[in-house]
Amino acid sequence: MSESDLTIDEMHAEEVCVVAVSGRIDSANAGDVKRRLTDLLASGEKALLVDMSNLLYLTSAGFRALLMATDEAEQRSAWFALCGMQATVRDLFEMGGLADVFTIFDSRREAVASRA
Amino acid sequence: MLDLELRVANEVAHMRTIRVALDRFGHEHQLPAEVLMSLQVAVDEVVSNVIKYAWTSGGTHEVLLRVGLRSDHVEVEIVDDGVPFDPRDPPPPRAVGLKAGGSPIGGRGLRLVHRLMDEVDYARLGNQNRLRLRKNIVKSVQGGVPS
C-alpha cells in the first residue's frame, strides 16, 4: 500500500465533470472530498462522476461524504455517479450495504456513454 | 502486546497521524495489503467515533492505540476515558440518506468494522473503554506472509 494521501483531480468528458479520487478517503480528509463535490454542484455542474480507479480504500467517513454529495446533487437536480472501483473498494460498498445506494458504473467510458 | 503504541489528543486532525503510523507498522511487518486496509478502515471508524462522541463536555483528552503482531493475527487495542460505549452489538441499519434523519451513514460504519475484523471485544475497566480488534492473517497458498 502506498504512502499516498488523497489527491482529487477534475476534468470534463463531454458534459460530465469527472472527479478522480486517488489514494484513500478517511476521516482525516473526507471533508475535502465533500467540499470539492458540493462546490462543483454549487458552481452549476449538472453531471458529476467520481472516478475511483486509483482509490485504495474509503472508510465510513468517505461514504458519508459521498452520501452528502448525492443528496446535494438531488436537491440541485444534478446527475451523480461513481465508477472504476477496484474489487477491494467494491467489497467495502457491499459490506457496508451501500452498493445499491449509489449509481455505479464499471468504467468512466460506460458512465459517460450513459449520458449520451 | 506492544509493537506500536500511540497516544493522540481528541482532534480529528490526528487521524492522519494514526493512518501514517499504521502504514509504517504494516510495511515493517509486511502485512498483506488486505489486512492493512481492513485495519485502517476499522481503526479510522472506531477512533473517529471516540473523538466525536466520547467526551460530551468537550475539553482535551487522550486516545491510546496499541497494535501488536502475533503469529497469525494482528491485535489492536483502543483505550479512552470517555462515556461508556460498547460497540459489540452494532445498531440495526437505518435507512440511508439525509432525509432519513440523523447520521447519513445509518449506523453502517460499525457494521463495517464487524465485517472487516475477526473479533471485536470490549470491556469497561474503571473509567476506561477498552476496545480490542483482532484481524487474522490468512496465509496464501505460496506460503503466506513474507518475512
PDB file of C-alpha atoms in Angstrom:
ATOM      1  CA  MET A   1       0.000   0.000   0.000  1.00  0.00           C
ATOM      2  CA  SER A   2       1.499   3.314  -0.999  1.00  0.00           C
ATOM      3  CA  GLU A   3       2.063   6.141   1.435  1.00  0.00           C
ATOM      4  CA  SER A   4      -0.050   8.420  -0.706  1.00  0.00           C
ATOM      5  CA  ASP A   5      -2.690  10.534   0.949  1.00  0.00           C
ATOM      6  CA  LEU A   6      -5.567  11.762  -1.161  1.00  0.00           C
ATOM      7  CA  THR A   7      -5.486  13.635  -4.431  1.00  0.00           C
ATOM      8  CA  ILE A   8      -8.546  14.997  -6.191  1.00  0.00           C
ATOM      9  CA  ASP A   9      -8.365  15.903  -9.884  1.00  0.00           C
ATOM     10  CA  GLU A  10     -11.164  17.077 -12.092  1.00  0.00           C
ATOM     11  CA  MET A  11     -11.640  17.163 -15.848  1.00  0.00           C
ATOM     12  CA  HIS A  12     -14.516  17.218 -18.287  1.00  0.00           C
ATOM     13  CA  ALA A  13     -15.602  14.358 -20.529  1.00  0.00           C
ATOM     14  CA  GLU A  14     -18.310  15.739 -22.775  1.00  0.00           C
ATOM     15  CA  GLU A  15     -20.808  17.355 -20.404  1.00  0.00           C
ATOM     16  CA  VAL A  16     -19.747  15.231 -17.438  1.00  0.00           C
ATOM     17  CA  CYS A  17     -17.413  16.618 -14.797  1.00  0.00           C
ATOM     18  CA  VAL A  18     -15.156  13.723 -13.798  1.00  0.00           C
ATOM     19  CA  VAL A  19     -13.650  13.907 -10.319  1.00  0.00           C
ATOM     20  CA  ALA A  20     -10.818  11.396  -9.958  1.00  0.00           C
ATOM     21  CA  VAL A  21     -10.010  10.499  -6.353  1.00  0.00           C
ATOM     22  CA  SER A  22      -6.686   8.738  -5.732  1.00  0.00           C
ATOM     23  CA  GLY A  23      -5.216   7.327  -2.537  1.00  0.00           C
ATOM     24  CA  ARG A  24      -7.523   6.892   0.429  1.00  0.00           C
ATOM     25  CA  ILE A  25     -10.545   8.695   1.823  1.00  0.00           C
ATOM     26  CA  ASP A  26     -10.833   8.592   5.602  1.00  0.00           C
ATOM     27  CA  SER A  27     -11.944  10.783   8.466  1.00  0.00           C
ATOM     28  CA  ALA A  28      -8.855  12.982   8.077  1.00  0.00           C
ATOM     29  CA  ASN A  29      -9.692  14.045   4.522  1.00  0.00           C
ATOM     30  CA  ALA A  30     -13.328  13.135   3.780  1.00  0.00           C
ATOM     31  CA  GLY A  31     -14.258  16.777   4.395  1.00  0.00           C
ATOM     32  CA  ASP A  32     -12.077  17.762   1.420  1.00  0.00           C
ATOM     33  CA  VAL A  33     -13.984  15.353  -0.839  1.00  0.00           C
ATOM     34  CA  LYS A  34     -17.353  16.567   0.354  1.00  0.00           C
ATOM     35  CA  ARG A  35     -16.333  20.198  -0.079  1.00  0.00           C
ATOM     36  CA  ARG A  36     -14.973  19.673  -3.582  1.00  0.00           C
ATOM     37  CA  LEU A  37     -18.081  17.825  -4.757  1.00  0.00           C
ATOM     38  CA  THR A  38     -20.570  20.231  -3.212  1.00  0.00           C
ATOM     39  CA  ASP A  39     -18.601  23.227  -4.536  1.00  0.00           C
ATOM     40  CA  LEU A  40     -18.755  21.781  -8.063  1.00  0.00           C
ATOM     41  CA  LEU A  41     -22.504  21.249  -7.731  1.00  0.00           C
ATOM     42  CA  ALA A  42     -22.936  24.766  -6.340  1.00  0.00           C
ATOM     43  CA  SER A  43     -20.961  26.156  -9.280  1.00  0.00           C
ATOM     44  CA  GLY A  44     -23.566  24.707 -11.645  1.00  0.00           C
ATOM     45  CA  GLU A  45     -22.175  21.329 -12.719  1.00  0.00           C
ATOM     46  CA  LYS A  46     -25.113  19.191 -13.777  1.00  0.00           C
ATOM     47  CA  ALA A  47     -23.355  15.826 -14.048  1.00  0.00           C
ATOM     48  CA  LEU A  48     -20.681  14.644 -11.610  1.00  0.00           C
ATOM     49  CA  LEU A  49     -18.842  11.355 -11.944  1.00  0.00           C
ATOM     50  CA  VAL A  50     -16.452  10.232  -9.189  1.00  0.00           C
ATOM     51  CA  ASP A  51     -13.758   8.022 -10.735  1.00  0.00           C
ATOM     52  CA  MET A  52     -12.341   5.637  -8.110  1.00  0.00           C
ATOM     53  CA  SER A  53      -9.869   3.769 -10.370  1.00  0.00           C
ATOM     54  CA  ASN A  54      -6.929   4.804  -8.204  1.00  0.00           C
ATOM     55  CA  LEU A  55      -8.676   4.707  -4.842  1.00  0.00           C
ATOM     56  CA  LEU A  56      -7.141   2.206  -2.399  1.00  0.00           C
ATOM     57  CA  TYR A  57      -9.974   2.326   0.117  1.00  0.00           C
ATOM     58  CA  LEU A  58     -12.506   4.566   1.800  1.00  0.00           C
ATOM     59  CA  THR A  59     -13.806   4.496   5.353  1.00  0.00           C
ATOM     60  CA  SER A  60     -17.304   5.318   6.542  1.00  0.00           C
ATOM     61  CA  ALA A  61     -16.292   8.990   6.611  1.00  0.00           C
ATOM     62  CA  GLY A  62     -15.789   8.674   2.860  1.00  0.00           C
ATOM     63  CA  PHE A  63     -19.172   7.009   2.408  1.00  0.00           C
ATOM     64  CA  ARG A  64     -20.715   9.829   4.407  1.00  0.00           C
ATOM     65  CA  ALA A  65     -19.120  12.446   2.136  1.00  0.00           C
ATOM     66  CA  LEU A  66     -20.429  10.668  -0.975  1.00  0.00           C
ATOM     67  CA  LEU A  67     -23.920  10.363   0.520  1.00  0.00           C
ATOM     68  CA  MET A  68     -23.973  14.068   1.311  1.00  0.00           C
ATOM     69  CA  ALA A  69     -22.876  14.850  -2.237  1.00  0.00           C
ATOM     70  CA  THR A  70     -25.622  12.555  -3.553  1.00  0.00           C
ATOM     71  CA  ASP A  71     -28.166  14.446  -1.519  1.00  0.00           C
ATOM     72  CA  GLU A  72     -26.821  17.797  -2.688  1.00  0.00           C
ATOM     73  CA  ALA A  73     -26.967  16.610  -6.311  1.00  0.00           C
ATOM     74  CA  GLU A  74     -30.556  15.514  -5.868  1.00  0.00           C
ATOM     75  CA  GLN A  75     -31.519  18.882  -4.430  1.00  0.00           C
ATOM     76  CA  ARG A  76     -29.930  20.597  -7.421  1.00  0.00           C
ATOM     77  CA  SER A  77     -31.399  18.129  -9.937  1.00  0.00           C
ATOM     78  CA  ALA A  78     -27.916  17.066 -10.965  1.00  0.00           C
ATOM     79  CA  TRP A  79     -26.704  13.599 -12.010  1.00  0.00           C
ATOM     80  CA  PHE A  80     -24.232  11.934  -9.639  1.00  0.00           C
ATOM     81  CA  ALA A  81     -22.485   8.596 -10.156  1.00  0.00           C
ATOM     82  CA  LEU A  82     -19.400   6.574  -9.244  1.00  0.00           C
ATOM     83  CA  CYS A  83     -17.159   4.480 -11.477  1.00  0.00           C
ATOM     84  CA  GLY A  84     -13.951   2.465 -11.739  1.00  0.00           C
ATOM     85  CA  MET A  85     -13.976   0.773  -8.333  1.00  0.00           C
ATOM     86  CA  GLN A  86     -11.299  -1.807  -7.669  1.00  0.00           C
ATOM     87  CA  ALA A  87     -12.564  -5.094  -6.212  1.00  0.00           C
ATOM     88  CA  THR A  88     -11.489  -4.180  -2.667  1.00  0.00           C
ATOM     89  CA  VAL A  89     -13.349  -0.874  -2.824  1.00  0.00           C
ATOM     90  CA  ARG A  90     -16.461  -2.533  -4.227  1.00  0.00           C
ATOM     91  CA  ASP A  91     -16.288  -5.065  -1.394  1.00  0.00           C
ATOM     92  CA  LEU A  92     -16.368  -2.194   1.108  1.00  0.00           C
ATOM     93  CA  PHE A  93     -19.520  -0.805  -0.532  1.00  0.00           C
ATOM     94  CA  GLU A  94     -21.137  -4.234  -0.324  1.00  0.00           C
ATOM     95  CA  MET A  95     -20.040  -4.892   3.258  1.00  0.00           C
ATOM     96  CA  GLY A  96     -21.444  -1.531   4.279  1.00  0.00           C
ATOM     97  CA  GLY A  97     -24.732  -2.275   2.498  1.00  0.00           C
ATOM     98  CA  LEU A  98     -24.165   0.748   0.301  1.00  0.00           C
ATOM     99  CA  ALA A  99     -23.713  -0.784  -3.156  1.00  0.00           C
ATOM    100  CA  ASP A 100     -27.362  -0.167  -4.020  1.00  0.00           C
ATOM    101  CA  VAL A 101     -27.468   3.369  -2.709  1.00  0.00           C
ATOM    102  CA  PHE A 102     -25.305   4.867  -5.455  1.00  0.00           C
ATOM    103  CA  THR A 103     -25.375   4.806  -9.239  1.00  0.00           C
ATOM    104  CA  ILE A 104     -22.245   2.786 -10.054  1.00  0.00           C
ATOM    105  CA  PHE A 105     -20.614   2.106 -13.428  1.00  0.00           C
ATOM    106  CA  ASP A 106     -17.708  -0.217 -14.152  1.00  0.00           C
ATOM    107  CA  SER A 107     -15.783   2.349 -16.175  1.00  0.00           C
ATOM    108  CA  ARG A 108     -15.621   6.044 -16.938  1.00  0.00           C
ATOM    109  CA  ARG A 109     -16.359   5.322 -20.589  1.00  0.00           C
ATOM    110  CA  GLU A 110     -19.531   3.416 -19.713  1.00  0.00           C
ATOM    111  CA  ALA A 111     -20.674   6.153 -17.345  1.00  0.00           C
ATOM    112  CA  VAL A 112     -20.117   8.966 -19.845  1.00  0.00           C
ATOM    113  CA  ALA A 113     -21.768   6.932 -22.631  1.00  0.00           C
ATOM    114  CA  SER A 114     -24.859   6.502 -20.453  1.00  0.00           C
ATOM    115  CA  ARG A 115     -25.351  10.271 -20.625  1.00  0.00           C
ATOM    116  CA  ALA A 116     -25.224  10.431 -24.406  1.00  0.00           C
TER     117      ALA A 116
ATOM    118  CA  MET B   1       1.413  -6.977  23.005  1.00  0.00           C
ATOM    119  CA  LEU B   2       3.345  -3.872  22.230  1.00  0.00           C
ATOM    120  CA  ASP B   3       4.689  -3.371  18.746  1.00  0.00           C
ATOM    121  CA  LEU B   4       3.187   0.076  18.361  1.00  0.00           C
ATOM    122  CA  GLU B   5       1.807   2.466  20.946  1.00  0.00           C
ATOM    123  CA  LEU B   6       0.406   5.814  20.031  1.00  0.00           C
ATOM    124  CA  ARG B   7      -1.271   8.483  22.146  1.00  0.00           C
ATOM    125  CA  VAL B   8      -3.195  11.208  20.354  1.00  0.00           C
ATOM    126  CA  ALA B   9      -5.367  14.076  21.507  1.00  0.00           C
ATOM    127  CA  ASN B  10      -9.073  14.010  20.667  1.00  0.00           C
ATOM    128  CA  GLU B  11      -8.811  16.023  17.446  1.00  0.00           C
ATOM    129  CA  VAL B  12      -9.775  14.732  14.014  1.00  0.00           C
ATOM    130  CA  ALA B  13      -6.527  16.184  12.644  1.00  0.00           C
ATOM    131  CA  HIS B  14      -4.692  13.375  14.444  1.00  0.00           C
ATOM    132  CA  MET B  15      -6.414  10.709  12.367  1.00  0.00           C
ATOM    133  CA  ARG B  16      -3.723  11.225   9.756  1.00  0.00           C
ATOM    134  CA  THR B  17      -1.032  10.547  12.373  1.00  0.00           C
ATOM    135  CA  ILE B  18      -2.714   7.221  13.118  1.00  0.00           C
ATOM    136  CA  ARG B  19      -3.019   6.326   9.431  1.00  0.00           C
ATOM    137  CA  VAL B  20       0.677   7.014   8.815  1.00  0.00           C
ATOM    138  CA  ALA B  21       1.741   5.034  11.904  1.00  0.00           C
ATOM    139  CA  LEU B  22      -0.409   2.043  10.892  1.00  0.00           C
ATOM    140  CA  ASP B  23       1.019   2.148   7.379  1.00  0.00           C
ATOM    141  CA  ARG B  24       4.529   2.119   8.783  1.00  0.00           C
ATOM    142  CA  PHE B  25       3.612  -0.789  11.061  1.00  0.00           C
ATOM    143  CA  GLY B  26       2.156  -2.676   8.090  1.00  0.00           C
ATOM    144  CA  HIS B  27       5.220  -2.116   5.957  1.00  0.00           C
ATOM    145  CA  GLU B  28       7.667  -3.022   8.705  1.00  0.00           C
ATOM    146  CA  HIS B  29       5.864  -6.308   9.296  1.00  0.00           C
ATOM    147  CA  GLN B  30       4.985  -6.871   5.622  1.00  0.00           C
ATOM    148  CA  LEU B  31       1.314  -7.311   6.354  1.00  0.00           C
ATOM    149  CA  PRO B  32      -0.829  -8.367   3.382  1.00  0.00           C
ATOM    150  CA  ALA B  33      -2.483  -5.334   1.767  1.00  0.00           C
ATOM    151  CA  GLU B  34      -5.965  -6.628   2.593  1.00  0.00           C
ATOM    152  CA  VAL B  35      -5.099  -6.950   6.288  1.00  0.00           C
ATOM    153  CA  LEU B  36      -3.606  -3.465   6.453  1.00  0.00           C
ATOM    154  CA  MET B  37      -6.567  -1.941   4.600  1.00  0.00           C
ATOM    155  CA  SER B  38      -9.049  -3.654   6.937  1.00  0.00           C
ATOM    156  CA  LEU B  39      -7.168  -2.339   9.960  1.00  0.00           C
ATOM    157  CA  GLN B  40      -7.047   1.174   8.530  1.00  0.00           C
ATOM    158  CA  VAL B  41     -10.792   1.228   7.837  1.00  0.00           C
ATOM    159  CA  ALA B  42     -11.736  -0.252  11.230  1.00  0.00           C
ATOM    160  CA  VAL B  43      -9.386   1.919  13.282  1.00  0.00           C
ATOM    161  CA  ASP B  44     -10.489   5.049  11.423  1.00  0.00           C
ATOM    162  CA  GLU B  45     -14.113   4.265  12.259  1.00  0.00           C
ATOM    163  CA  VAL B  46     -13.532   3.435  15.921  1.00  0.00           C
ATOM    164  CA  VAL B  47     -11.125   6.251  16.776  1.00  0.00           C
ATOM    165  CA  SER B  48     -13.072   8.921  14.898  1.00  0.00           C
ATOM    166  CA  ASN B  49     -16.203   7.824  16.792  1.00  0.00           C
ATOM    167  CA  VAL B  50     -14.321   8.117  20.081  1.00  0.00           C
ATOM    168  CA  ILE B  51     -13.113  11.599  19.151  1.00  0.00           C
ATOM    169  CA  LYS B  52     -16.610  12.702  18.130  1.00  0.00           C
ATOM    170  CA  TYR B  53     -18.746  11.134  20.842  1.00  0.00           C
ATOM    171  CA  ALA B  54     -16.724  10.012  23.873  1.00  0.00           C
ATOM    172  CA  TRP B  55     -16.414  13.337  25.675  1.00  0.00           C
ATOM    173  CA  THR B  56     -19.742  15.094  25.783  1.00  0.00           C
ATOM    174  CA  SER B  57     -18.423  18.046  27.785  1.00  0.00           C
ATOM    175  CA  GLY B  58     -15.546  18.740  25.401  1.00  0.00           C
ATOM    176  CA  GLY B  59     -12.018  19.515  26.550  1.00  0.00           C
ATOM    177  CA  THR B  60      -8.733  17.888  25.664  1.00  0.00           C
ATOM    178  CA  HIS B  61      -8.464  14.144  26.180  1.00  0.00           C
ATOM    179  CA  GLU B  62      -6.254  11.323  25.055  1.00  0.00           C
ATOM    180  CA  VAL B  63      -6.885   8.235  22.943  1.00  0.00           C
ATOM    181  CA  LEU B  64      -4.434   5.376  23.321  1.00  0.00           C
ATOM    182  CA  LEU B  65      -3.820   2.982  20.437  1.00  0.00           C
ATOM    183  CA  ARG B  66      -1.806  -0.221  20.846  1.00  0.00           C
ATOM    184  CA  VAL B  67      -1.096  -2.571  17.963  1.00  0.00           C
ATOM    185  CA  GLY B  68       0.568  -5.961  18.253  1.00  0.00           C
ATOM    186  CA  LEU B  69       1.500  -8.602  15.706  1.00  0.00           C
ATOM    187  CA  ARG B  70       1.082 -12.259  16.637  1.00  0.00           C
ATOM    188  CA  SER B  71       1.972 -15.325  14.589  1.00  0.00           C
ATOM    189  CA  ASP B  72      -1.394 -15.434  12.840  1.00  0.00           C
ATOM    190  CA  HIS B  73      -3.181 -12.207  13.662  1.00  0.00           C
ATOM    191  CA  VAL B  74      -2.921  -8.528  14.446  1.00  0.00           C
ATOM    192  CA  GLU B  75      -4.456  -7.191  17.625  1.00  0.00           C
ATOM    193  CA  VAL B  76      -5.437  -3.566  18.139  1.00  0.00           C
ATOM    194  CA  GLU B  77      -6.473  -2.051  21.454  1.00  0.00           C
ATOM    195  CA  ILE B  78      -8.083   1.359  21.679  1.00  0.00           C
ATOM    196  CA  VAL B  79      -8.444   2.958  25.111  1.00  0.00           C
ATOM    197  CA  ASP B  80     -10.256   6.135  26.122  1.00  0.00           C
ATOM    198  CA  ASP B  81     -11.757   7.556  29.304  1.00  0.00           C
ATOM    199  CA  GLY B  82     -14.921   8.858  27.698  1.00  0.00           C
ATOM    200  CA  VAL B  83     -18.542   7.859  28.271  1.00  0.00           C
ATOM    201  CA  PRO B  84     -19.134   4.083  28.244  1.00  0.00           C
ATOM    202  CA  PHE B  85     -19.768   2.736  24.753  1.00  0.00           C
ATOM    203  CA  ASP B  86     -19.971  -0.944  23.895  1.00  0.00           C
ATOM    204  CA  PRO B  87     -19.665  -1.440  20.130  1.00  0.00           C
ATOM    205  CA  ARG B  88     -20.071  -5.217  20.182  1.00  0.00           C
ATOM    206  CA  ASP B  89     -23.679  -5.044  19.093  1.00  0.00           C
ATOM    207  CA  PRO B  90     -23.990  -2.524  16.286  1.00  0.00           C
ATOM    208  CA  PRO B  91     -27.409  -0.914  15.959  1.00  0.00           C
ATOM    209  CA  PRO B  92     -29.643  -2.250  13.187  1.00  0.00           C
ATOM    210  CA  PRO B  93     -29.065  -0.345   9.963  1.00  0.00           C
ATOM    211  CA  ARG B  94     -31.368   2.563   9.357  1.00  0.00           C
ATOM    212  CA  ALA B  95     -32.410   3.903   6.012  1.00  0.00           C
ATOM    213  CA  VAL B  96     -29.534   5.597   4.284  1.00  0.00           C
ATOM    214  CA  GLY B  97     -29.788   9.208   3.231  1.00  0.00           C
ATOM    215  CA  LEU B  98     -30.019  12.549   4.889  1.00  0.00           C
ATOM    216  CA  LYS B  99     -33.787  12.528   4.604  1.00  0.00           C
ATOM    217  CA  ALA B 100     -33.846   9.535   6.950  1.00  0.00           C
ATOM    218  CA  GLY B 101     -32.652  11.888   9.669  1.00  0.00           C
ATOM    219  CA  GLY B 102     -29.603  11.675  11.879  1.00  0.00           C
ATOM    220  CA  SER B 103     -26.460  10.120  10.555  1.00  0.00           C
ATOM    221  CA  PRO B 104     -26.457   9.786   6.771  1.00  0.00           C
ATOM    222  CA  ILE B 105     -24.499   6.555   7.065  1.00  0.00           C
ATOM    223  CA  GLY B 106     -27.260   4.946   9.156  1.00  0.00           C
ATOM    224  CA  GLY B 107     -25.013   3.069  11.627  1.00  0.00           C
ATOM    225  CA  ARG B 108     -23.213   1.212   8.855  1.00  0.00           C
ATOM    226  CA  GLY B 109     -19.740   2.252   9.957  1.00  0.00           C
ATOM    227  CA  LEU B 110     -19.780  -0.064  12.932  1.00  0.00           C
ATOM    228  CA  ARG B 111     -21.208  -2.897  10.871  1.00  0.00           C
ATOM    229  CA  LEU B 112     -18.292  -2.439   8.517  1.00  0.00           C
ATOM    230  CA  VAL B 113     -15.906  -2.856  11.464  1.00  0.00           C
ATOM    231  CA  HIS B 114     -17.584  -6.136  12.402  1.00  0.00           C
ATOM    232  CA  ARG B 115     -17.421  -7.385   8.817  1.00  0.00           C
ATOM    233  CA  LEU B 116     -13.753  -6.490   8.412  1.00  0.00           C
ATOM    234  CA  MET B 117     -12.499  -7.773  11.769  1.00  0.00           C
ATOM    235  CA  ASP B 118     -12.445 -11.353  13.046  1.00  0.00           C
ATOM    236  CA  GLU B 119     -13.167 -10.310  16.626  1.00  0.00           C
ATOM    237  CA  VAL B 120     -14.499  -7.181  18.277  1.00  0.00           C
ATOM    238  CA  ASP B 121     -14.264  -7.241  22.048  1.00  0.00           C
ATOM    239  CA  TYR B 122     -14.997  -4.604  24.659  1.00  0.00           C
ATOM    240  CA  ALA B 123     -14.513  -4.045  28.365  1.00  0.00           C
ATOM    241  CA  ARG B 124     -15.237  -1.140  30.677  1.00  0.00           C
ATOM    242  CA  LEU B 125     -12.408  -1.072  33.199  1.00  0.00           C
ATOM    243  CA  GLY B 126     -12.717   1.647  35.812  1.00  0.00           C
ATOM    244  CA  ASN B 127     -13.394   4.822  33.867  1.00  0.00           C
ATOM    245  CA  GLN B 128     -11.947   3.467  30.620  1.00  0.00           C
ATOM    246  CA  ASN B 129     -13.372   1.967  27.469  1.00  0.00           C
ATOM    247  CA  ARG B 130     -11.063  -0.762  26.153  1.00  0.00           C
ATOM    248  CA  LEU B 131     -11.918  -1.961  22.675  1.00  0.00           C
ATOM    249  CA  ARG B 132      -9.975  -4.820  21.178  1.00  0.00           C
ATOM    250  CA  LEU B 133      -9.977  -5.689  17.482  1.00  0.00           C
ATOM    251  CA  ARG B 134      -8.480  -8.845  16.034  1.00  0.00           C
ATOM    252  CA  LYS B 135      -7.679  -9.399  12.373  1.00  0.00           C
ATOM    253  CA  ASN B 136      -6.483 -12.832  11.321  1.00  0.00           C
ATOM    254  CA  ILE B 137      -3.691 -13.071   8.791  1.00  0.00           C
ATOM    255  CA  VAL B 138      -4.752 -15.650   6.256  1.00  0.00           C
ATOM    256  CA  LYS B 139      -1.725 -17.269   4.703  1.00  0.00           C
ATOM    257  CA  SER B 140      -1.666 -17.586   0.940  1.00  0.00           C
ATOM    258  CA  VAL B 141      -1.023 -20.810  -0.975  1.00  0.00           C
ATOM    259  CA  GLN B 142       2.508 -19.600  -1.740  1.00  0.00           C
ATOM    260  CA  GLY B 143       3.472 -19.728   1.908  1.00  0.00           C
ATOM    261  CA  GLY B 144       1.836 -16.719   3.438  1.00  0.00           C
ATOM    262  CA  VAL B 145       3.110 -13.502   4.841  1.00  0.00           C
ATOM    263  CA  PRO B 146       6.560 -12.659   3.544  1.00  0.00           C
ATOM    264  CA  SER B 147       9.104 -12.335   6.313  1.00  0.00           C
TER     265      SER B 147
END
